[in-house]
Amino acid sequence: AVRERPYAPVRRDEEGWVIDSLETHLEGAETVERGEDNIGLFVVQARKAFEALEALHKELFIPQEGRYRTPKGELGFPNMTVRKLASDGEIVLAVPLADPREAKGIKVKGDVEEAERYIEELGEES
């Protein structure tokens, strides 16, 4: 979805191919004013996804601490998987088709009220 201040902005190279998906919360990525958010459907060969996840786990997991070597100690899916696949030369496509209201995250009480309003609006429009 193209929206204001996307929660997990998609990054593209100069030719328009997806090269990264950033996480503003888990990874502390800088917020962009307007861009594509990584909500929606992810289609990938299971083997490729599992290989990427296994490689990320081996690279980043700290067994003694029971956490990942990331800012919040978590393995961010799909962002880190998208980044790994793209860096391995796999083609990652993103098509911004979702309504931006469908990308509403809920972090604080006011977000619940906003999400309720969006659900009501979307229901009236359909």
Coordinates of C-alpha atoms in Angstrom, one line a residue:
A1 CA 0.0 0.0 0.0
V2 CA 1.2 3.5 -0.8
R3 CA 0.7 5.6 2.3
E4 CA 1.9 8.4 4.5
R5 CA 4.6 7.3 7.0
P6 CA 4.7 3.6 6.1
Y7 CA 5.4 1.3 9.1
A8 CA 7.7 -1.0 7.0
P9 CA 8.7 0.9 3.9
V10 CA 9.8 -1.1 0.8
R11 CA 13.0 0.0 -0.9
R12 CA 13.7 -0.4 -4.6
D13 CA 16.8 -0.1 -6.7
E14 CA 17.1 2.3 -9.7
E15 CA 15.4 -0.2 -12.0
G16 CA 12.4 -0.6 -9.6
W17 CA 13.2 -4.0 -8.2
V18 CA 12.6 -4.6 -4.5
I19 CA 15.9 -4.7 -2.6
D20 CA 14.8 -4.2 1.0
S21 CA 11.9 -3.9 3.3
L22 CA 12.6 -1.9 6.5
E23 CA 11.1 -2.1 9.9
T24 CA 10.6 1.2 11.7
H25 CA 9.7 -0.5 15.0
L26 CA 11.9 -3.7 15.3
E27 CA 14.9 -2.4 13.3
G28 CA 14.6 1.3 14.1
A29 CA 14.6 2.2 10.4
E30 CA 14.1 5.9 9.6
T31 CA 10.5 6.8 8.8
V32 CA 9.8 8.1 5.3
E33 CA 7.1 10.7 4.7
R34 CA 5.4 8.7 1.9
G35 CA 6.1 5.3 0.4
E36 CA 5.1 1.7 0.0
D37 CA 4.3 -0.3 3.1
N38 CA 5.0 -4.0 3.0
I39 CA 1.5 -5.3 3.8
G40 CA -0.3 -7.9 1.7
L41 CA 0.5 -11.2 0.1
F42 CA 3.9 -12.7 0.0
V43 CA 4.5 -15.4 -2.6
V44 CA 7.8 -17.3 -2.5
Q45 CA 9.1 -20.8 -3.2
A46 CA 9.0 -22.5 0.2
R47 CA 12.5 -23.9 -0.3
K48 CA 13.9 -20.4 -0.9
A49 CA 12.1 -19.0 2.1
F50 CA 13.3 -21.7 4.4
E51 CA 16.9 -21.4 3.1
A52 CA 16.8 -17.7 3.7
L53 CA 15.4 -18.1 7.2
E54 CA 17.9 -20.8 8.1
A55 CA 20.8 -18.7 6.9
L56 CA 19.5 -15.7 8.9
H57 CA 19.1 -17.8 12.0
K58 CA 22.6 -19.2 11.7
E59 CA 24.0 -15.7 11.1
L60 CA 22.1 -13.8 13.8
F61 CA 20.9 -16.1 16.6
I62 CA 22.8 -15.9 19.9
P63 CA 22.1 -19.2 21.7
Q64 CA 23.5 -18.2 25.0
E65 CA 21.2 -15.2 25.1
G66 CA 18.2 -16.8 23.4
R67 CA 17.8 -13.8 21.0
Y68 CA 18.8 -12.5 17.6
R69 CA 21.6 -10.0 17.0
T70 CA 19.1 -7.3 16.0
P71 CA 18.0 -4.1 17.8
K72 CA 15.0 -5.7 19.4
G73 CA 16.3 -9.3 19.6
E74 CA 13.8 -10.6 17.1
L75 CA 14.0 -12.0 13.6
G76 CA 11.8 -9.7 11.5
F77 CA 9.7 -11.6 9.0
P78 CA 9.1 -10.7 6.2
N79 CA 11.5 -7.7 6.2
M80 CA 14.7 -9.6 6.9
T81 CA 13.7 -12.4 4.6
V82 CA 13.0 -10.0 1.7
R83 CA 16.4 -8.4 2.3
K84 CA 18.1 -11.8 2.3
L85 CA 16.4 -13.0 -0.8
A86 CA 17.1 -9.8 -2.7
S87 CA 20.8 -9.8 -1.6
D88 CA 21.1 -13.5 -2.8
G89 CA 20.0 -12.3 -6.3
E90 CA 16.4 -13.6 -6.0
I91 CA 13.7 -11.5 -7.7
V92 CA 11.3 -9.9 -5.2
L93 CA 8.3 -8.2 -6.5
A94 CA 5.9 -5.8 -4.8
V95 CA 2.7 -4.4 -6.2
P96 CA 1.0 -1.7 -4.1
L97 CA -2.6 -2.7 -4.5
A98 CA -4.0 -2.5 -0.9
D99 CA -6.0 0.3 0.5
P100 CA -3.7 2.2 2.9
R101 CA -6.4 1.9 5.6
E102 CA -5.8 -1.8 5.6
A103 CA -2.3 -1.2 6.8
K104 CA -3.3 0.4 10.1
G105 CA -1.0 -0.9 12.9
I106 CA -2.3 -0.9 16.5
K107 CA 0.3 0.3 19.1
V108 CA -1.7 2.6 21.3
K109 CA -5.3 3.1 22.4
G110 CA -6.0 5.8 19.8
D111 CA -5.0 3.4 17.1
V112 CA -7.9 1.1 18.0
E113 CA -10.4 3.9 17.5
E114 CA -8.8 4.8 14.2
A115 CA -8.9 1.2 13.0
E116 CA -12.6 0.9 14.0
R117 CA -13.3 4.0 11.9
Y118 CA -11.4 2.5 8.9
I119 CA -13.4 -0.8 9.3
E120 CA -16.6 1.1 9.3
E121 CA -15.6 3.2 6.2
L122 CA -14.5 0.2 4.3
G123 CA -17.7 -1.7 5.1
E124 CA -19.8 1.3 3.9
E125 CA -17.8 1.5 0.6
S126 CA -18.2 -2.2 -0.2

